[in-house]
Amino acid sequence: RILMVAWHCPTRAHAGGLRMLDLYDYLRRVAPHARLDLFAVKKPEIDWAYDDLKSIFDNIYFTEHNDLSVKALNALRVDRMVYDVVDFQFLEACHDLDSYRAVGRKLIFTPMELLSRAAHIERQAPGRIATAQRLAEQMDISRRELAVCRSVDEVVCVSKPDADYLCSVTGLSTVTALETGVSELEFGDVEPANETSRLSKKVVFVAYFGSQTNVEALDWYLAEVHPRIKAAIPDYQIDVVGRGDLSKYRALDDPSINLIGEVPSVGPYIARAAVGISPALSGAGFRGKINQYAMLGLATVASPI
C-alpha cells in the first residue's frame, strides 16, 4: 500500500511529472495487486491532462489549495488506511511530515533536483555572484531540504551526483539514486529520425521554460553561441520547444529562431533536428532532455554541469 504525496501532479506536462508517471506505471505492471493512491496539488494551468492517472492509481485525491497536510488528506478519503510507504515528491510536499508518521510506516522523499546541491554549484561557478537576498533564500531552502532528508526513512535522488553530494554533507546511509530513464509512456512508439533530418542544419532545445534555470540557459545560448553559429552557417535554425512564456524572444525578430513553444509530443521535433542542446549555467538533478535526444539517436551538446 503506497501513497504518493506530490506537489506537482504526475502528468506528461513536465519532466518531473513524467518521471513519476513512468515509475508508478512500472509499479502497477510489476505489482498489479498493490494499492497505489495519489494525493496531489491540482494545477490545471500546468498539469495538462490527467488521463494517465486513472489506469495507474486506485484512488486520486486532489487539493487545489497547496495543502498536502494529513488533515486535508483525511477530509478527502473515506477510509483511514495506514500505508506501507508514503512517497513525498518535491520539497514542498513535506510541510506536514511529522503527522504522516501516523499514516505511513515508511516515509520516502524524492527531492527531484537537489536544491542544496544546486545552490552549492551556483556558489562555486566562476564569476557568478549572488545577491545577499538570493544567498539567504538559498540557505533557507537548503536547510529545510536537508532537515527533511534527515527526518525521512529514505531519500531517493534522481541522479548519482545528487546522491553522492547528499551523503557527503549529511553522513546519511539511507540515500539512493534512481536515475531518470527514457520514458516508455512518451517514447514507446516514436520512430528514430532518418538520415535526411540528420543532414539538416537545425538545432533543437527542448525544455520547460517556466523554469528560471532553462530561461537563463536559453538567454546565454542566444547571446553567446547563436551568433557564432549563424556567422559560420547562415542557413542554420534553432527550434525552441517546450511549455513556458517565450514572448520576450519575439523582440529579437530573428527568422533563424523558431519559437515553437508547447507541443503535444516533443518526439517529432527532436526527430527533425541534426543536433540537440542541453545548456545549463546552474541547477542539479538530471537533464531529462539528454535521454530524450538519445532515444532518437540525436547527437547532443551539453554543458559539463
PDB file of C-alpha atoms in Angstrom:
ATOM      1  CA  ARG A   1       0.000   0.000   0.000  1.00  0.00           C
ATOM      2  CA  ILE A   2       1.720   3.120  -1.294  1.00  0.00           C
ATOM      3  CA  LEU A   3       0.645   6.754  -1.127  1.00  0.00           C
ATOM      4  CA  MET A   4       2.351   9.339  -3.314  1.00  0.00           C
ATOM      5  CA  VAL A   5       2.167  12.888  -1.951  1.00  0.00           C
ATOM      6  CA  ALA A   6       3.112  15.184  -4.833  1.00  0.00           C
ATOM      7  CA  TRP A   7       3.475  18.962  -5.036  1.00  0.00           C
ATOM      8  CA  HIS A   8       3.318  18.708  -8.830  1.00  0.00           C
ATOM      9  CA  CYS A   9       0.881  16.215 -10.307  1.00  0.00           C
ATOM     10  CA  PRO A  10       2.260  13.188 -12.196  1.00  0.00           C
ATOM     11  CA  THR A  11       1.494  14.204 -15.790  1.00  0.00           C
ATOM     12  CA  ARG A  12       3.301  14.377 -19.119  1.00  0.00           C
ATOM     13  CA  ALA A  13       3.373  18.179 -18.981  1.00  0.00           C
ATOM     14  CA  HIS A  14       6.756  18.446 -17.235  1.00  0.00           C
ATOM     15  CA  ALA A  15       9.815  16.255 -16.692  1.00  0.00           C
ATOM     16  CA  GLY A  16       9.215  15.547 -13.001  1.00  0.00           C
ATOM     17  CA  GLY A  17       5.613  14.599 -13.655  1.00  0.00           C
ATOM     18  CA  LEU A  18       6.603  12.259 -16.473  1.00  0.00           C
ATOM     19  CA  ARG A  19       9.231  10.609 -14.262  1.00  0.00           C
ATOM     20  CA  MET A  20       6.590   9.960 -11.580  1.00  0.00           C
ATOM     21  CA  LEU A  21       4.161   8.583 -14.161  1.00  0.00           C
ATOM     22  CA  ASP A  22       6.760   6.190 -15.522  1.00  0.00           C
ATOM     23  CA  LEU A  23       7.748   4.997 -12.051  1.00  0.00           C
ATOM     24  CA  TYR A  24       4.207   4.295 -10.891  1.00  0.00           C
ATOM     25  CA  ASP A  25       3.183   2.825 -14.237  1.00  0.00           C
ATOM     26  CA  TYR A  26       6.055   0.373 -13.736  1.00  0.00           C
ATOM     27  CA  LEU A  27       4.931  -0.383 -10.174  1.00  0.00           C
ATOM     28  CA  ARG A  28       1.401  -1.039 -11.418  1.00  0.00           C
ATOM     29  CA  ARG A  29       2.688  -3.524 -14.009  1.00  0.00           C
ATOM     30  CA  VAL A  30       5.059  -5.466 -11.730  1.00  0.00           C
ATOM     31  CA  ALA A  31       2.747  -5.391  -8.686  1.00  0.00           C
ATOM     32  CA  PRO A  32      -0.806  -5.381 -10.120  1.00  0.00           C
ATOM     33  CA  HIS A  33      -2.412  -6.087  -6.744  1.00  0.00           C
ATOM     34  CA  ALA A  34      -0.653  -3.273  -4.880  1.00  0.00           C
ATOM     35  CA  ARG A  35      -2.751  -0.382  -3.617  1.00  0.00           C
ATOM     36  CA  LEU A  36      -1.427   2.818  -5.235  1.00  0.00           C
ATOM     37  CA  ASP A  37      -3.008   6.092  -4.118  1.00  0.00           C
ATOM     38  CA  LEU A  38      -2.213   9.670  -5.116  1.00  0.00           C
ATOM     39  CA  PHE A  39      -2.578  12.886  -3.115  1.00  0.00           C
ATOM     40  CA  ALA A  40      -1.524  15.885  -5.202  1.00  0.00           C
ATOM     41  CA  VAL A  41      -1.991  19.596  -5.727  1.00  0.00           C
ATOM     42  CA  LYS A  42      -4.167  20.153  -8.793  1.00  0.00           C
ATOM     43  CA  LYS A  43      -2.824  22.901 -11.075  1.00  0.00           C
ATOM     44  CA  PRO A  44      -4.768  22.815 -14.360  1.00  0.00           C
ATOM     45  CA  GLU A  45      -2.665  25.599 -15.864  1.00  0.00           C
ATOM     46  CA  ILE A  46       0.432  23.387 -15.529  1.00  0.00           C
ATOM     47  CA  ASP A  47      -0.826  19.804 -15.455  1.00  0.00           C
ATOM     48  CA  TRP A  48      -2.257  19.480 -18.964  1.00  0.00           C
ATOM     49  CA  ALA A  49      -4.195  16.143 -18.903  1.00  0.00           C
ATOM     50  CA  TYR A  50      -4.961  13.631 -16.155  1.00  0.00           C
ATOM     51  CA  ASP A  51      -5.927  10.655 -18.346  1.00  0.00           C
ATOM     52  CA  ASP A  52      -2.871   8.548 -17.457  1.00  0.00           C
ATOM     53  CA  LEU A  53      -3.678   8.632 -13.749  1.00  0.00           C
ATOM     54  CA  LYS A  54      -6.846   6.580 -13.980  1.00  0.00           C
ATOM     55  CA  SER A  55      -5.076   3.453 -15.211  1.00  0.00           C
ATOM     56  CA  ILE A  56      -2.326   3.664 -12.583  1.00  0.00           C
ATOM     57  CA  PHE A  57      -3.808   4.826  -9.270  1.00  0.00           C
ATOM     58  CA  ASP A  58      -6.590   3.201  -7.268  1.00  0.00           C
ATOM     59  CA  ASN A  59      -7.580   6.439  -5.575  1.00  0.00           C
ATOM     60  CA  ILE A  60      -6.798  10.020  -6.581  1.00  0.00           C
ATOM     61  CA  TYR A  61      -7.166  12.836  -4.060  1.00  0.00           C
ATOM     62  CA  PHE A  62      -6.720  16.389  -5.350  1.00  0.00           C
ATOM     63  CA  THR A  63      -6.285  19.553  -3.348  1.00  0.00           C
ATOM     64  CA  GLU A  64      -6.414  22.953  -5.050  1.00  0.00           C
ATOM     65  CA  HIS A  65      -5.164  24.936  -2.069  1.00  0.00           C
ATOM     66  CA  ASN A  66      -1.497  23.833  -1.862  1.00  0.00           C
ATOM     67  CA  ASP A  67      -2.439  21.971   1.310  1.00  0.00           C
ATOM     68  CA  LEU A  68      -0.932  18.489   1.440  1.00  0.00           C
ATOM     69  CA  SER A  69      -1.426  18.010   5.175  1.00  0.00           C
ATOM     70  CA  VAL A  70      -2.808  14.838   6.729  1.00  0.00           C
ATOM     71  CA  LYS A  71      -5.867  16.832   7.782  1.00  0.00           C
ATOM     72  CA  ALA A  72      -6.531  17.796   4.144  1.00  0.00           C
ATOM     73  CA  LEU A  73      -5.999  14.178   3.053  1.00  0.00           C
ATOM     74  CA  ASN A  74      -8.397  12.819   5.659  1.00  0.00           C
ATOM     75  CA  ALA A  75     -11.065  15.288   4.551  1.00  0.00           C
ATOM     76  CA  LEU A  76     -10.924  13.708   1.081  1.00  0.00           C
ATOM     77  CA  ARG A  77     -10.678   9.981   1.819  1.00  0.00           C
ATOM     78  CA  VAL A  78     -13.306   7.716   3.304  1.00  0.00           C
ATOM     79  CA  ASP A  79     -11.069   5.135   4.966  1.00  0.00           C
ATOM     80  CA  ARG A  80      -8.186   5.729   7.362  1.00  0.00           C
ATOM     81  CA  MET A  81      -5.778   3.257   5.827  1.00  0.00           C
ATOM     82  CA  VAL A  82      -2.212   3.147   7.116  1.00  0.00           C
ATOM     83  CA  TYR A  83       0.136   2.849   4.141  1.00  0.00           C
ATOM     84  CA  ASP A  84       3.275   0.753   3.993  1.00  0.00           C
ATOM     85  CA  VAL A  85       5.035   3.611   2.198  1.00  0.00           C
ATOM     86  CA  VAL A  86       4.330   7.324   1.866  1.00  0.00           C
ATOM     87  CA  ASP A  87       6.353   8.770  -1.024  1.00  0.00           C
ATOM     88  CA  PHE A  88       6.877  12.555  -0.911  1.00  0.00           C
ATOM     89  CA  GLN A  89       7.721  14.095  -4.287  1.00  0.00           C
ATOM     90  CA  PHE A  90       9.286  17.593  -4.183  1.00  0.00           C
ATOM     91  CA  LEU A  91      10.309  19.524  -1.074  1.00  0.00           C
ATOM     92  CA  GLU A  92       7.033  21.490  -0.909  1.00  0.00           C
ATOM     93  CA  ALA A  93       5.118  18.242  -0.297  1.00  0.00           C
ATOM     94  CA  CYS A  94       6.836  17.743   3.072  1.00  0.00           C
ATOM     95  CA  HIS A  95       5.337  20.539   5.164  1.00  0.00           C
ATOM     96  CA  ASP A  96       3.366  18.135   7.431  1.00  0.00           C
ATOM     97  CA  LEU A  97       5.958  15.401   7.675  1.00  0.00           C
ATOM     98  CA  ASP A  98       5.584  14.592  11.375  1.00  0.00           C
ATOM     99  CA  SER A  99       1.845  13.982  11.060  1.00  0.00           C
ATOM    100  CA  TYR A 100       2.405  11.467   8.272  1.00  0.00           C
ATOM    101  CA  ARG A 101       4.113   9.126  10.754  1.00  0.00           C
ATOM    102  CA  ALA A 102       0.583   8.123  11.773  1.00  0.00           C
ATOM    103  CA  VAL A 103      -0.341   7.469   8.136  1.00  0.00           C
ATOM    104  CA  GLY A 104       2.704   5.629   6.769  1.00  0.00           C
ATOM    105  CA  ARG A 105       5.077   3.019   8.175  1.00  0.00           C
ATOM    106  CA  LYS A 106       7.936   4.181   5.950  1.00  0.00           C
ATOM    107  CA  LEU A 107       8.469   7.721   4.635  1.00  0.00           C
ATOM    108  CA  ILE A 108      10.409   8.281   1.401  1.00  0.00           C
ATOM    109  CA  PHE A 109      11.448  11.654   0.000  1.00  0.00           C
ATOM    110  CA  THR A 110      12.308  12.347  -3.647  1.00  0.00           C
ATOM    111  CA  PRO A 111      13.611  15.935  -3.898  1.00  0.00           C
ATOM    112  CA  MET A 112      13.869  15.809  -7.719  1.00  0.00           C
ATOM    113  CA  GLU A 113      16.592  18.400  -8.364  1.00  0.00           C
ATOM    114  CA  LEU A 114      18.560  18.537  -5.122  1.00  0.00           C
ATOM    115  CA  LEU A 115      18.213  22.231  -4.309  1.00  0.00           C
ATOM    116  CA  SER A 116      21.028  22.284  -1.735  1.00  0.00           C
ATOM    117  CA  ARG A 117      23.464  20.923  -4.332  1.00  0.00           C
ATOM    118  CA  ALA A 118      22.142  23.331  -6.969  1.00  0.00           C
ATOM    119  CA  ALA A 119      22.891  26.226  -4.597  1.00  0.00           C
ATOM    120  CA  HIS A 120      26.356  24.815  -3.904  1.00  0.00           C
ATOM    121  CA  ILE A 121      27.089  24.545  -7.640  1.00  0.00           C
ATOM    122  CA  GLU A 122      25.921  28.099  -8.231  1.00  0.00           C
ATOM    123  CA  ARG A 123      28.158  29.446  -5.472  1.00  0.00           C
ATOM    124  CA  GLN A 124      31.162  27.650  -6.988  1.00  0.00           C
ATOM    125  CA  ALA A 125      30.587  28.941 -10.543  1.00  0.00           C
ATOM    126  CA  PRO A 126      33.374  31.314 -11.694  1.00  0.00           C
ATOM    127  CA  GLY A 127      32.264  34.930 -11.847  1.00  0.00           C
ATOM    128  CA  ARG A 128      28.772  34.170 -10.575  1.00  0.00           C
ATOM    129  CA  ILE A 129      27.969  36.453  -7.637  1.00  0.00           C
ATOM    130  CA  ALA A 130      24.584  36.082  -5.977  1.00  0.00           C
ATOM    131  CA  THR A 131      22.823  38.911  -4.163  1.00  0.00           C
ATOM    132  CA  ALA A 132      22.582  38.789  -0.378  1.00  0.00           C
ATOM    133  CA  GLN A 133      18.849  38.096  -0.674  1.00  0.00           C
ATOM    134  CA  ARG A 134      19.400  35.196  -3.069  1.00  0.00           C
ATOM    135  CA  LEU A 135      22.088  33.711  -0.814  1.00  0.00           C
ATOM    136  CA  ALA A 136      19.751  33.967   2.187  1.00  0.00           C
ATOM    137  CA  GLU A 137      16.931  32.304   0.249  1.00  0.00           C
ATOM    138  CA  GLN A 138      19.236  29.507  -0.902  1.00  0.00           C
ATOM    139  CA  MET A 139      20.497  28.915   2.637  1.00  0.00           C
ATOM    140  CA  ASP A 140      16.928  28.708   3.948  1.00  0.00           C
ATOM    141  CA  ILE A 141      15.838  26.251   1.248  1.00  0.00           C
ATOM    142  CA  SER A 142      18.985  24.173   1.748  1.00  0.00           C
ATOM    143  CA  ARG A 143      18.405  23.964   5.499  1.00  0.00           C
ATOM    144  CA  ARG A 144      14.792  22.883   5.006  1.00  0.00           C
ATOM    145  CA  GLU A 145      15.709  20.310   2.371  1.00  0.00           C
ATOM    146  CA  LEU A 146      18.488  18.774   4.469  1.00  0.00           C
ATOM    147  CA  ALA A 147      16.204  18.687   7.524  1.00  0.00           C
ATOM    148  CA  VAL A 148      13.615  16.709   5.541  1.00  0.00           C
ATOM    149  CA  CYS A 149      16.311  14.326   4.287  1.00  0.00           C
ATOM    150  CA  ARG A 150      17.340  13.623   7.877  1.00  0.00           C
ATOM    151  CA  SER A 151      13.725  13.129   9.014  1.00  0.00           C
ATOM    152  CA  VAL A 152      12.565  10.513   6.496  1.00  0.00           C
ATOM    153  CA  ASP A 153      13.482   6.840   6.284  1.00  0.00           C
ATOM    154  CA  GLU A 154      14.951   7.006   2.788  1.00  0.00           C
ATOM    155  CA  VAL A 155      15.878   9.655   0.224  1.00  0.00           C
ATOM    156  CA  VAL A 156      15.675   8.837  -3.489  1.00  0.00           C
ATOM    157  CA  CYS A 157      17.689  11.218  -5.671  1.00  0.00           C
ATOM    158  CA  VAL A 158      17.247  11.491  -9.430  1.00  0.00           C
ATOM    159  CA  SER A 159      20.993  11.367 -10.168  1.00  0.00           C
ATOM    160  CA  LYS A 160      24.031   9.734  -8.602  1.00  0.00           C
ATOM    161  CA  PRO A 161      25.920  13.058  -8.261  1.00  0.00           C
ATOM    162  CA  ASP A 162      22.984  14.393  -6.222  1.00  0.00           C
ATOM    163  CA  ALA A 163      23.012  11.274  -4.022  1.00  0.00           C
ATOM    164  CA  ASP A 164      26.787  11.445  -3.524  1.00  0.00           C
ATOM    165  CA  TYR A 165      26.577  15.114  -2.555  1.00  0.00           C
ATOM    166  CA  LEU A 166      23.770  14.473  -0.076  1.00  0.00           C
ATOM    167  CA  CYS A 167      25.688  11.628   1.579  1.00  0.00           C
ATOM    168  CA  SER A 168      28.796  13.801   1.849  1.00  0.00           C
ATOM    169  CA  VAL A 169      27.073  16.724   3.608  1.00  0.00           C
ATOM    170  CA  THR A 170      24.738  14.710   5.865  1.00  0.00           C
ATOM    171  CA  GLY A 171      26.566  11.438   6.511  1.00  0.00           C
ATOM    172  CA  LEU A 172      23.305   9.603   5.786  1.00  0.00           C
ATOM    173  CA  SER A 173      23.431   5.994   4.608  1.00  0.00           C
ATOM    174  CA  THR A 174      19.760   5.962   3.614  1.00  0.00           C
ATOM    175  CA  VAL A 175      20.232   7.727   0.276  1.00  0.00           C
ATOM    176  CA  THR A 176      19.830   6.033  -3.086  1.00  0.00           C
ATOM    177  CA  ALA A 177      19.795   7.216  -6.691  1.00  0.00           C
ATOM    178  CA  LEU A 178      17.073   6.139  -9.091  1.00  0.00           C
ATOM    179  CA  GLU A 179      18.280   7.883 -12.211  1.00  0.00           C
ATOM    180  CA  THR A 180      15.793   9.236 -14.700  1.00  0.00           C
ATOM    181  CA  GLY A 181      15.484   6.979 -17.741  1.00  0.00           C
ATOM    182  CA  VAL A 182      13.790   7.127 -21.112  1.00  0.00           C
ATOM    183  CA  SER A 183      10.022   7.398 -20.767  1.00  0.00           C
ATOM    184  CA  GLU A 184       8.183   4.425 -22.253  1.00  0.00           C
ATOM    185  CA  LEU A 185       4.968   6.404 -21.988  1.00  0.00           C
ATOM    186  CA  GLU A 186       6.343   9.286 -24.036  1.00  0.00           C
ATOM    187  CA  PHE A 187       8.669   7.486 -26.447  1.00  0.00           C
ATOM    188  CA  GLY A 188       7.337   3.941 -26.690  1.00  0.00           C
ATOM    189  CA  ASP A 189       6.119   4.333 -30.275  1.00  0.00           C
ATOM    190  CA  VAL A 190       8.325   7.130 -31.657  1.00  0.00           C
ATOM    191  CA  GLU A 191      10.433   6.287 -34.678  1.00  0.00           C
ATOM    192  CA  PRO A 192      14.069   7.458 -34.755  1.00  0.00           C
ATOM    193  CA  ALA A 193      14.889  10.150 -37.278  1.00  0.00           C
ATOM    194  CA  ASN A 194      16.016   9.249 -40.765  1.00  0.00           C
ATOM    195  CA  GLU A 195      19.307  10.279 -42.308  1.00  0.00           C
ATOM    196  CA  THR A 196      17.720  13.228 -44.126  1.00  0.00           C
ATOM    197  CA  SER A 197      16.944  15.069 -40.894  1.00  0.00           C
ATOM    198  CA  ARG A 198      20.434  14.396 -39.600  1.00  0.00           C
ATOM    199  CA  LEU A 199      21.782  16.286 -42.606  1.00  0.00           C
ATOM    200  CA  SER A 200      19.614  19.315 -41.798  1.00  0.00           C
ATOM    201  CA  LYS A 201      21.037  22.475 -40.264  1.00  0.00           C
ATOM    202  CA  LYS A 202      18.572  22.554 -37.406  1.00  0.00           C
ATOM    203  CA  VAL A 203      19.334  22.619 -33.674  1.00  0.00           C
ATOM    204  CA  VAL A 204      16.646  21.804 -31.095  1.00  0.00           C
ATOM    205  CA  PHE A 205      16.390  22.891 -27.456  1.00  0.00           C
ATOM    206  CA  VAL A 206      13.644  21.064 -25.552  1.00  0.00           C
ATOM    207  CA  ALA A 207      12.908  22.472 -22.083  1.00  0.00           C
ATOM    208  CA  TYR A 208      10.290  23.714 -19.638  1.00  0.00           C
ATOM    209  CA  PHE A 209      10.652  27.483 -19.876  1.00  0.00           C
ATOM    210  CA  GLY A 210       8.696  28.095 -16.703  1.00  0.00           C
ATOM    211  CA  SER A 211      11.988  27.186 -15.019  1.00  0.00           C
ATOM    212  CA  GLN A 212      14.415  30.047 -14.424  1.00  0.00           C
ATOM    213  CA  THR A 213      17.306  27.624 -14.950  1.00  0.00           C
ATOM    214  CA  ASN A 214      16.166  26.926 -18.516  1.00  0.00           C
ATOM    215  CA  VAL A 215      15.400  30.588 -19.245  1.00  0.00           C
ATOM    216  CA  GLU A 216      18.914  31.589 -18.147  1.00  0.00           C
ATOM    217  CA  ALA A 217      20.347  28.814 -20.325  1.00  0.00           C
ATOM    218  CA  LEU A 218      18.394  29.994 -23.375  1.00  0.00           C
ATOM    219  CA  ASP A 219      19.404  33.627 -22.757  1.00  0.00           C
ATOM    220  CA  TRP A 220      23.063  32.591 -22.607  1.00  0.00           C
ATOM    221  CA  TYR A 221      22.846  30.435 -25.729  1.00  0.00           C
ATOM    222  CA  LEU A 222      21.122  33.106 -27.820  1.00  0.00           C
ATOM    223  CA  ALA A 223      23.594  35.774 -26.695  1.00  0.00           C
ATOM    224  CA  GLU A 224      26.862  33.828 -26.760  1.00  0.00           C
ATOM    225  CA  VAL A 225      26.511  30.813 -29.066  1.00  0.00           C
ATOM    226  CA  HIS A 226      23.753  31.545 -31.569  1.00  0.00           C
ATOM    227  CA  PRO A 227      25.533  34.469 -33.303  1.00  0.00           C
ATOM    228  CA  ARG A 228      28.687  32.388 -33.796  1.00  0.00           C
ATOM    229  CA  ILE A 229      26.814  29.514 -35.429  1.00  0.00           C
ATOM    230  CA  LYS A 230      24.876  31.938 -37.672  1.00  0.00           C
ATOM    231  CA  ALA A 231      28.142  33.524 -38.792  1.00  0.00           C
ATOM    232  CA  ALA A 232      29.563  30.123 -39.736  1.00  0.00           C
ATOM    233  CA  ILE A 233      26.341  28.566 -41.108  1.00  0.00           C
ATOM    234  CA  PRO A 234      23.986  31.328 -42.333  1.00  0.00           C
ATOM    235  CA  ASP A 235      21.029  28.990 -43.005  1.00  0.00           C
ATOM    236  CA  TYR A 236      21.140  27.303 -39.586  1.00  0.00           C
ATOM    237  CA  GLN A 237      17.979  27.390 -37.431  1.00  0.00           C
ATOM    238  CA  ILE A 238      17.119  26.590 -33.825  1.00  0.00           C
ATOM    239  CA  ASP A 239      13.763  25.171 -32.661  1.00  0.00           C
ATOM    240  CA  VAL A 240      12.861  26.230 -29.106  1.00  0.00           C
ATOM    241  CA  VAL A 241      10.351  23.641 -27.912  1.00  0.00           C
ATOM    242  CA  GLY A 242       8.519  23.486 -24.594  1.00  0.00           C
ATOM    243  CA  ARG A 243       5.960  24.991 -22.269  1.00  0.00           C
ATOM    244  CA  GLY A 244       6.518  28.472 -20.879  1.00  0.00           C
ATOM    245  CA  ASP A 245       6.472  32.145 -21.799  1.00  0.00           C
ATOM    246  CA  LEU A 246       8.720  32.766 -24.817  1.00  0.00           C
ATOM    247  CA  SER A 247       7.213  36.136 -25.745  1.00  0.00           C
ATOM    248  CA  LYS A 248      10.287  38.206 -24.842  1.00  0.00           C
ATOM    249  CA  TYR A 249      12.324  36.448 -27.535  1.00  0.00           C
ATOM    250  CA  ARG A 250       9.969  37.618 -30.298  1.00  0.00           C
ATOM    251  CA  ALA A 251      11.532  41.057 -29.957  1.00  0.00           C
ATOM    252  CA  LEU A 252      14.763  39.591 -31.351  1.00  0.00           C
ATOM    253  CA  ASP A 253      12.981  39.384 -34.728  1.00  0.00           C
ATOM    254  CA  ASP A 254      15.369  36.654 -35.884  1.00  0.00           C
ATOM    255  CA  PRO A 255      13.963  34.276 -38.552  1.00  0.00           C
ATOM    256  CA  SER A 256      16.519  31.627 -37.588  1.00  0.00           C
ATOM    257  CA  ILE A 257      14.922  31.302 -34.112  1.00  0.00           C
ATOM    258  CA  ASN A 258      11.727  29.212 -34.230  1.00  0.00           C
ATOM    259  CA  LEU A 259       9.775  29.793 -31.014  1.00  0.00           C
ATOM    260  CA  ILE A 260       7.588  26.701 -31.153  1.00  0.00           C
ATOM    261  CA  GLY A 261       6.535  26.504 -27.501  1.00  0.00           C
ATOM    262  CA  GLU A 262       4.320  23.776 -26.061  1.00  0.00           C
ATOM    263  CA  VAL A 263       3.541  20.763 -28.274  1.00  0.00           C
ATOM    264  CA  PRO A 264       1.587  17.517 -27.736  1.00  0.00           C
ATOM    265  CA  SER A 265       4.774  15.471 -28.200  1.00  0.00           C
ATOM    266  CA  VAL A 266       8.405  16.566 -28.404  1.00  0.00           C
ATOM    267  CA  GLY A 267       9.458  13.467 -30.371  1.00  0.00           C
ATOM    268  CA  PRO A 268       8.753  14.784 -33.894  1.00  0.00           C
ATOM    269  CA  TYR A 269      10.684  17.997 -33.191  1.00  0.00           C
ATOM    270  CA  ILE A 270      13.678  16.061 -31.889  1.00  0.00           C
ATOM    271  CA  ALA A 271      13.492  13.722 -34.867  1.00  0.00           C
ATOM    272  CA  ARG A 272      13.824  16.515 -37.429  1.00  0.00           C
ATOM    273  CA  ALA A 273      16.940  18.111 -35.901  1.00  0.00           C
ATOM    274  CA  ALA A 274      20.626  17.498 -36.546  1.00  0.00           C
ATOM    275  CA  VAL A 275      21.782  18.409 -33.032  1.00  0.00           C
ATOM    276  CA  GLY A 276      20.102  18.660 -29.629  1.00  0.00           C
ATOM    277  CA  ILE A 277      21.427  21.060 -26.998  1.00  0.00           C
ATOM    278  CA  SER A 278      21.302  20.997 -23.220  1.00  0.00           C
ATOM    279  CA  PRO A 279      22.900  24.220 -21.972  1.00  0.00           C
ATOM    280  CA  ALA A 280      22.961  24.896 -18.234  1.00  0.00           C
ATOM    281  CA  LEU A 281      24.544  27.593 -16.075  1.00  0.00           C
ATOM    282  CA  SER A 282      23.157  26.281 -12.780  1.00  0.00           C
ATOM    283  CA  GLY A 283      20.958  23.600 -11.278  1.00  0.00           C
ATOM    284  CA  ALA A 284      21.425  19.951 -10.336  1.00  0.00           C
ATOM    285  CA  GLY A 285      19.484  16.722 -10.812  1.00  0.00           C
ATOM    286  CA  PHE A 286      19.469  15.235 -14.295  1.00  0.00           C
ATOM    287  CA  ARG A 287      18.635  16.747 -17.673  1.00  0.00           C
ATOM    288  CA  GLY A 288      15.854  14.523 -18.973  1.00  0.00           C
ATOM    289  CA  LYS A 289      16.166  16.100 -22.415  1.00  0.00           C
ATOM    290  CA  ILE A 290      19.512  14.308 -22.872  1.00  0.00           C
ATOM    291  CA  ASN A 291      17.721  10.963 -22.627  1.00  0.00           C
ATOM    292  CA  GLN A 292      15.006  12.235 -24.950  1.00  0.00           C
ATOM    293  CA  TYR A 293      17.560  13.211 -27.570  1.00  0.00           C
ATOM    294  CA  ALA A 294      19.421   9.919 -27.149  1.00  0.00           C
ATOM    295  CA  MET A 295      16.230   7.909 -27.592  1.00  0.00           C
ATOM    296  CA  LEU A 296      16.005   9.214 -31.142  1.00  0.00           C
ATOM    297  CA  GLY A 297      19.712   8.898 -31.866  1.00  0.00           C
ATOM    298  CA  LEU A 298      20.277  12.664 -31.817  1.00  0.00           C
ATOM    299  CA  ALA A 299      23.788  13.966 -31.188  1.00  0.00           C
ATOM    300  CA  THR A 300      23.762  16.164 -28.081  1.00  0.00           C
ATOM    301  CA  VAL A 301      25.903  19.072 -26.964  1.00  0.00           C
ATOM    302  CA  ALA A 302      25.594  19.587 -23.190  1.00  0.00           C
ATOM    303  CA  SER A 303      27.168  21.778 -20.543  1.00  0.00           C
ATOM    304  CA  PRO A 304      29.505  19.855 -18.188  1.00  0.00           C
ATOM    305  CA  ILE A 305      27.156  20.600 -15.277  1.00  0.00           C
TER     306      ILE A 305
END
